[in-house]
PDB file of C-alpha atoms and ligand atoms in Angstrom:
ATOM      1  CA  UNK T   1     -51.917  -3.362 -48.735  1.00 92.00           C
ATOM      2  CA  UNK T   2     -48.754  -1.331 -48.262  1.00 97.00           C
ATOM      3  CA  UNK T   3     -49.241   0.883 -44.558  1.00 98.00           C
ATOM      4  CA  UNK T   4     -47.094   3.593 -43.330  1.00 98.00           C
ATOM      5  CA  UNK T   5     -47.126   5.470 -40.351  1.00 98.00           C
ATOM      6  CA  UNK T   6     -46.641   9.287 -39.965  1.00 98.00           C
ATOM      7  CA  UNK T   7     -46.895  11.770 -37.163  1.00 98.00           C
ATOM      8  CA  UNK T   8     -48.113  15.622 -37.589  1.00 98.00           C
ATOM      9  CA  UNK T   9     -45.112  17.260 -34.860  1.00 98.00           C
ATOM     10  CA  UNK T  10     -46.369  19.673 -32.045  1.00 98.00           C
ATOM     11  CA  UNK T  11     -45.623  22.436 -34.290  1.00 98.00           C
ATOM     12  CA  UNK T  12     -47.703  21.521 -37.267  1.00 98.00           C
ATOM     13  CA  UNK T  13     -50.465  21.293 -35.013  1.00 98.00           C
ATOM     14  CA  UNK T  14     -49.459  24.759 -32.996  1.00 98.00           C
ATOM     15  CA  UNK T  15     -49.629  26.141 -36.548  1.00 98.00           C
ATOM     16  CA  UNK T  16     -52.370  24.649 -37.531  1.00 98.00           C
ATOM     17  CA  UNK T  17     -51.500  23.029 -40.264  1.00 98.00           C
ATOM     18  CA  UNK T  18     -53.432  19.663 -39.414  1.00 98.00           C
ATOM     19  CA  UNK T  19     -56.203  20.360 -42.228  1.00 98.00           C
ATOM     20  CA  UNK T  20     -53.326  20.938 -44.597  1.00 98.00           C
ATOM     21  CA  UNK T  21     -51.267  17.873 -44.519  1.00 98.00           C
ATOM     22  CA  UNK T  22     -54.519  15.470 -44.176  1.00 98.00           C
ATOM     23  CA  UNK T  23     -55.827  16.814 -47.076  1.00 98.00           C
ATOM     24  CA  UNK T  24     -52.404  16.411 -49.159  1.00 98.00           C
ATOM     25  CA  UNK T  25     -52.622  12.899 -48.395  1.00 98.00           C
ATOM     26  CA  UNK T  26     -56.251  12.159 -49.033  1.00 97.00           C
ATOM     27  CA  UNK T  27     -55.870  14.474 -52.443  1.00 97.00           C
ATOM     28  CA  UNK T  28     -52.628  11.985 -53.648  1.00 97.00           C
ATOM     29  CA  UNK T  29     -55.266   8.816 -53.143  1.00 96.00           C
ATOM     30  CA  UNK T  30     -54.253   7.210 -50.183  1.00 97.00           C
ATOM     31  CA  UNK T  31     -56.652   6.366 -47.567  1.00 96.00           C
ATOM     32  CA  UNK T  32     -56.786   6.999 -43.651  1.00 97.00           C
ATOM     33  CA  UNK T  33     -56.979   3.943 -41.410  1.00 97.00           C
ATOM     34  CA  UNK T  34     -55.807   5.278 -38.009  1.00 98.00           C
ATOM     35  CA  UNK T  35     -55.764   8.681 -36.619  1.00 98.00           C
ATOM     36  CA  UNK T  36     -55.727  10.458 -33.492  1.00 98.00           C
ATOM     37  CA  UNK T  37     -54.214  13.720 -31.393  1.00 98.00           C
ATOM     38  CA  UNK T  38     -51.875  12.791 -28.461  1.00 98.00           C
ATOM     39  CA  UNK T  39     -49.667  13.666 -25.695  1.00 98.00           C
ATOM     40  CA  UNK T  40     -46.912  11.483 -26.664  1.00 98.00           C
ATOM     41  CA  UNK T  41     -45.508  10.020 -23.345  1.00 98.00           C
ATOM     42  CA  UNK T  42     -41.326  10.614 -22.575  1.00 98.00           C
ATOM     43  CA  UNK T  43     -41.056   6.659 -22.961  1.00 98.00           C
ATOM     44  CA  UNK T  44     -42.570   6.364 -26.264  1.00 98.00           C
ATOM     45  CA  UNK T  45     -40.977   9.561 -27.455  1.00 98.00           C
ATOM     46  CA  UNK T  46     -37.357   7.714 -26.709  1.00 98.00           C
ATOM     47  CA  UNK T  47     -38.592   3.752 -28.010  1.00 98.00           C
ATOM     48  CA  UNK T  48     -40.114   5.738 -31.813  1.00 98.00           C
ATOM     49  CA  UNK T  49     -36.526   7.549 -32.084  1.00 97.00           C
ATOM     50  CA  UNK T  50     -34.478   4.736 -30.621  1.00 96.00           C
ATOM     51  CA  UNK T  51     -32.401   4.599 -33.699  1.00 96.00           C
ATOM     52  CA  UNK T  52     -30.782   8.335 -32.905  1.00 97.00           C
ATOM     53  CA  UNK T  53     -30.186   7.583 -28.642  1.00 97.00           C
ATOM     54  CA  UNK T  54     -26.866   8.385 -28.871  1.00 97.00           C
ATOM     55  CA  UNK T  55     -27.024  11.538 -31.557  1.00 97.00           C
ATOM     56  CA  UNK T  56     -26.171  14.797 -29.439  1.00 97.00           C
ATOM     57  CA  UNK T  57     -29.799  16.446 -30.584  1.00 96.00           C
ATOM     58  CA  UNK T  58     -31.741  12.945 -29.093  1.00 97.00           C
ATOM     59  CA  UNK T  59     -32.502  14.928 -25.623  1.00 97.00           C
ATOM     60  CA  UNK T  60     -34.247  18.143 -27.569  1.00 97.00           C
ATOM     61  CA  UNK T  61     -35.765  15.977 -30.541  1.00 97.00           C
ATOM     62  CA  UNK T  62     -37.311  14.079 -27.175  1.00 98.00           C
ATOM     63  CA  UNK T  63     -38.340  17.096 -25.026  1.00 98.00           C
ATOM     64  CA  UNK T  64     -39.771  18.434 -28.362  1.00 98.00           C
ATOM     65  CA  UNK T  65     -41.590  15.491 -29.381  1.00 98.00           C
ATOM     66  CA  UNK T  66     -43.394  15.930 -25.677  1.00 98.00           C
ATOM     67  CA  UNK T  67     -44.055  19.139 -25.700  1.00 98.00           C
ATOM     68  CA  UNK T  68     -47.162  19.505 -27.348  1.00 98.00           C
ATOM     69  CA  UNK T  69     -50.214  17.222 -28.659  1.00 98.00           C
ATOM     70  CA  UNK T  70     -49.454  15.891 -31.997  1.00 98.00           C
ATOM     71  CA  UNK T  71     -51.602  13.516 -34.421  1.00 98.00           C
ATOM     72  CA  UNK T  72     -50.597  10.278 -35.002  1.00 98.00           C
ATOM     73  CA  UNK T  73     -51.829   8.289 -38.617  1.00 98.00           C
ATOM     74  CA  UNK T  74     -51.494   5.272 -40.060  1.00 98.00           C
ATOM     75  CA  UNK T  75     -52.083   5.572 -44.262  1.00 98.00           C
ATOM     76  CA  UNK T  76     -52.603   2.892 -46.431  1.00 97.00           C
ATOM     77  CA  UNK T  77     -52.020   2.527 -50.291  1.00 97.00           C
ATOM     78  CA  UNK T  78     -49.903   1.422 -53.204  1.00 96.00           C
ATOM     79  CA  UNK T  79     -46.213   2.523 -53.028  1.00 98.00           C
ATOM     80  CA  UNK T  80     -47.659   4.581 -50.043  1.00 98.00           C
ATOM     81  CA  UNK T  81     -44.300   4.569 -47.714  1.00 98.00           C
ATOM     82  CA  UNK T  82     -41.534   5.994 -50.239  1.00 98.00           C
ATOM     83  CA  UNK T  83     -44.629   8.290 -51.628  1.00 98.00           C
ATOM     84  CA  UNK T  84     -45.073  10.230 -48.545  1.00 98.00           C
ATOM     85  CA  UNK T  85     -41.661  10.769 -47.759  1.00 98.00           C
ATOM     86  CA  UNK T  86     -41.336  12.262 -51.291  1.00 98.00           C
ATOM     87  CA  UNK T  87     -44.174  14.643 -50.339  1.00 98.00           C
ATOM     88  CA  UNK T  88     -42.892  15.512 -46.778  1.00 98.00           C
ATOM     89  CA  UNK T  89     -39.746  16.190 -48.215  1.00 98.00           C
ATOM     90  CA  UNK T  90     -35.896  16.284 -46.683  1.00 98.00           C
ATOM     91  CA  UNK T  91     -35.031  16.053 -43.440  1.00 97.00           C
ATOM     92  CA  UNK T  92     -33.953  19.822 -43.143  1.00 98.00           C
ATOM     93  CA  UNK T  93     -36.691  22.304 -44.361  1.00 98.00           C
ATOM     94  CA  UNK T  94     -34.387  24.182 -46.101  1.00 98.00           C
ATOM     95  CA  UNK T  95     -33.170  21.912 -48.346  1.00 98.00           C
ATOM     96  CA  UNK T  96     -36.682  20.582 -48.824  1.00 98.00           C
ATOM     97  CA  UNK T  97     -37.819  20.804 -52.488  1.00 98.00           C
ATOM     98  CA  UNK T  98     -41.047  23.292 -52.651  1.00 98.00           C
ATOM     99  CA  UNK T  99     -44.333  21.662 -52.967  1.00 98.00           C
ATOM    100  CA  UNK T 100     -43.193  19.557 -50.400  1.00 98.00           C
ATOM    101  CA  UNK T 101     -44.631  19.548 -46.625  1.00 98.00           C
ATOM    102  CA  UNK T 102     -41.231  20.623 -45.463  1.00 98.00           C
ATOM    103  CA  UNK T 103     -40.419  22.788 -48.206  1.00 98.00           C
ATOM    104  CA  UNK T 104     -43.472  24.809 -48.517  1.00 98.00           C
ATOM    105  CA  UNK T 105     -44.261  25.232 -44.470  1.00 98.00           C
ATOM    106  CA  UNK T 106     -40.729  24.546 -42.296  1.00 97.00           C
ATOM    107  CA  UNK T 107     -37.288  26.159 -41.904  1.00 97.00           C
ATOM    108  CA  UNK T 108     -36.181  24.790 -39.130  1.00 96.00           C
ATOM    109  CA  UNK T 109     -34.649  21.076 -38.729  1.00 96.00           C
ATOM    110  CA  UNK T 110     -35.435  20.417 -35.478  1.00 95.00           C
ATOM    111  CA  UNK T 111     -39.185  21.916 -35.606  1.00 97.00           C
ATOM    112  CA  UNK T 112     -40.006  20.286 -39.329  1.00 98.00           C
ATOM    113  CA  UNK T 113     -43.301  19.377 -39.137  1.00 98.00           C
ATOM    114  CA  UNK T 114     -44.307  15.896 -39.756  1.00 98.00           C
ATOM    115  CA  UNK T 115     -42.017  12.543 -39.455  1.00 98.00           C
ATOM    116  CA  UNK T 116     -43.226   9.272 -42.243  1.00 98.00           C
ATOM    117  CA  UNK T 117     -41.898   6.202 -41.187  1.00 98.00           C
ATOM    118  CA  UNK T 118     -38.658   5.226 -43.609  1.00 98.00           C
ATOM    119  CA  UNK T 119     -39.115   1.601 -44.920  1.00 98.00           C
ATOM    120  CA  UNK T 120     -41.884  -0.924 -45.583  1.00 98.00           C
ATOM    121  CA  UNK T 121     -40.174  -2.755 -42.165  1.00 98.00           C
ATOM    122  CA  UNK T 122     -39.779   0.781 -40.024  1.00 98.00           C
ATOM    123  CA  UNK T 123     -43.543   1.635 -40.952  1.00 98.00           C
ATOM    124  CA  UNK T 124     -44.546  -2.058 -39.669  1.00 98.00           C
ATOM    125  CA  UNK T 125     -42.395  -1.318 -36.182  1.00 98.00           C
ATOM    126  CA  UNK T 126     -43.818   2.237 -35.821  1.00 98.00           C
ATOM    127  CA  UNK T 127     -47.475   1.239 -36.535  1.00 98.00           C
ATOM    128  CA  UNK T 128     -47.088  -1.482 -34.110  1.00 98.00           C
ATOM    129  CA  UNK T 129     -45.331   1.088 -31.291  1.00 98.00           C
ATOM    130  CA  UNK T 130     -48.306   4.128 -31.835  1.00 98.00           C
ATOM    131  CA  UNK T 131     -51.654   1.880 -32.687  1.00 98.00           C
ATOM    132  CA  UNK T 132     -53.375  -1.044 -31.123  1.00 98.00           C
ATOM    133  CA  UNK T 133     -54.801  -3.498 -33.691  1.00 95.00           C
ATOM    134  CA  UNK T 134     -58.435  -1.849 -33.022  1.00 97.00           C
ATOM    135  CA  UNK T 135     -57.559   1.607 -33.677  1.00 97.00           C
ATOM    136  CA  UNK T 136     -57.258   0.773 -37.341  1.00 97.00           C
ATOM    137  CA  UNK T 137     -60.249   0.444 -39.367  1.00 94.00           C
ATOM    138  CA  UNK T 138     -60.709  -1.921 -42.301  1.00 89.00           C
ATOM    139  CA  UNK T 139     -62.544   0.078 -45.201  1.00 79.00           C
ATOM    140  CA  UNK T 140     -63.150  -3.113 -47.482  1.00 69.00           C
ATOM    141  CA  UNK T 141     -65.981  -4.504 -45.048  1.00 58.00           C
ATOM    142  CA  UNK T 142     -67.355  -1.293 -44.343  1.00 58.00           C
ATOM    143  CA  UNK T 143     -67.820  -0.609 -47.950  1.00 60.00           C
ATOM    144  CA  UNK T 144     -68.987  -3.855 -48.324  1.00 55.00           C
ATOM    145  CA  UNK T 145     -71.668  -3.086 -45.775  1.00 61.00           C
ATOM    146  CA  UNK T 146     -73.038   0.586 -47.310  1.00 61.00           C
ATOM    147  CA  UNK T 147     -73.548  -1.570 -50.365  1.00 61.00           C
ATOM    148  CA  UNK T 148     -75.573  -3.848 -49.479  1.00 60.00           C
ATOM    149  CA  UNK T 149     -77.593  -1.433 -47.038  1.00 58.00           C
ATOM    150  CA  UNK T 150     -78.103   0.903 -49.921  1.00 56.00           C
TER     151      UNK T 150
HETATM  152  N1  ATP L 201     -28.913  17.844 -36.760  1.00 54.69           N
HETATM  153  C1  ATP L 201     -30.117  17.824 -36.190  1.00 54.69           C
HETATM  154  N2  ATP L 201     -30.465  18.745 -35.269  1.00 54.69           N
HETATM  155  C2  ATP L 201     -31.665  18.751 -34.680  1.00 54.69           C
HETATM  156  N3  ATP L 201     -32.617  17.834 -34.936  1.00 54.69           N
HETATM  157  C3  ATP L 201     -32.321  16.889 -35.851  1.00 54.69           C
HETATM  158  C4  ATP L 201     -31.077  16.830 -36.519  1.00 54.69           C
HETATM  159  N4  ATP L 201     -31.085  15.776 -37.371  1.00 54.69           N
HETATM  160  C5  ATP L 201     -32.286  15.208 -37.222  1.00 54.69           C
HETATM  161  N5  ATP L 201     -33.024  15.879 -36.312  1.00 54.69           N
HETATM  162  C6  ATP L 201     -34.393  15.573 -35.881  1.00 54.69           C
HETATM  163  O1  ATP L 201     -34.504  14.175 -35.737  1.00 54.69           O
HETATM  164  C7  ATP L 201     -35.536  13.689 -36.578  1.00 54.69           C
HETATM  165  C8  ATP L 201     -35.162  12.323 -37.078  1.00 54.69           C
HETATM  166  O2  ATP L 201     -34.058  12.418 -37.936  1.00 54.69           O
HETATM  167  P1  ATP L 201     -33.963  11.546 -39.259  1.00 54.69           P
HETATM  168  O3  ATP L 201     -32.575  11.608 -39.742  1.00 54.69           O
HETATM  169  O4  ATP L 201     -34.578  10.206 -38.982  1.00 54.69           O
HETATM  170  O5  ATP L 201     -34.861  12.385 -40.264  1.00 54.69           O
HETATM  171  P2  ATP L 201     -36.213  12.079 -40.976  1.00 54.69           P
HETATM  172  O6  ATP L 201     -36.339  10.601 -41.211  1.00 54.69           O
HETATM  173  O7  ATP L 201     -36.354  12.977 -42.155  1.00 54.69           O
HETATM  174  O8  ATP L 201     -37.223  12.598 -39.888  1.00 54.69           O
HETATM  175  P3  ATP L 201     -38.367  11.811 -39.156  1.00 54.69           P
HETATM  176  O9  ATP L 201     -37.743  10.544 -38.588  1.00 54.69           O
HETATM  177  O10 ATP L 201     -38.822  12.770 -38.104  1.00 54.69           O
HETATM  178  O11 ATP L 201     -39.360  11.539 -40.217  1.00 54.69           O
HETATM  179  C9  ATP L 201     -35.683  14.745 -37.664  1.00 54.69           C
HETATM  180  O12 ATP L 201     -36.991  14.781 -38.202  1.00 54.69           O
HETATM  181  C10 ATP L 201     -35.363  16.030 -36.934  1.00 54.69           C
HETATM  182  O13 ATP L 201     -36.538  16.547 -36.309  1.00 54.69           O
END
């Protein structure tokens, strides 16, 4: 089943927008299988945005990123990586369509929210960088189980 990996930034959770996004996600259909709130060390900060080391805004999008607690997720589903970037929206908030993440909560590039991981192969990299193996739960057996116990 098709994973992705997103991350809730320091200032969706300073503005308390946690409940919000979660429940977009779980109201489209897909399904939680990791989650948690962390300080996101300098070191992973630099390996998860590796891609934009030499961009001029790479120190601030770093300092940023390590400011706060954010929540890291892993979300499974069909079609589930291209989805959520649809529903985060673009990169700037102000060009983000409304009734997007972006669009209906940011204006600000560099403070904008919540980052989805770009490709089938980037969301395999990131989930690998943010979650060990036993931080992700498997609902089939679990579902399995209530059955049988019911
Ligand atoms: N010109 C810029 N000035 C400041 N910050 C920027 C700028 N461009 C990008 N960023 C920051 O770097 C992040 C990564 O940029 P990227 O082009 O990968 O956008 P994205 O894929 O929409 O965002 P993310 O990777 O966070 O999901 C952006 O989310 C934004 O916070």
């Amino acid at each position: 089943m098709e994973r992705t990996f997103m991350a809730i930034k320091p200032d969706g959770v300073q503005r308390g927008l946690v409940g919000e996004i979660l429940r977009r996600f779980e109201a489209k259909g897909f399904t939680l299988v990791g989650l948690k709130l962390m300080h996101v060390s300098k070191e992973l900060a630099e390996k998860h945005y590796d891609v934009h080391r030499e961009r001029p805004f790479f120190p601030g999008l770093v300092e940023f990123i390590t400011s706060g607690p954010l929540v890291a997720m892993v979300w499974e589903g069909d079609g589930v990586v291209a989805s959520a970037r649809k529903m985060i929206g673009a990169t700037n908030p102000l060009s983000a369509e409304p009734g997007t993440i972006r669009g209906d909560f940011g204006i600000s590039i560099g403070r904008n929210l919540i980052h989805g991981s770009d490709a089938i192969e980037t969301a395999q990299r990131e989930i690998a960088l943010w979650f060990s193996s036993e931080e992700l739960v498997s609902w089939q057996p679990a579902a399995v189980a209530w059955l049988v116990e019911s």
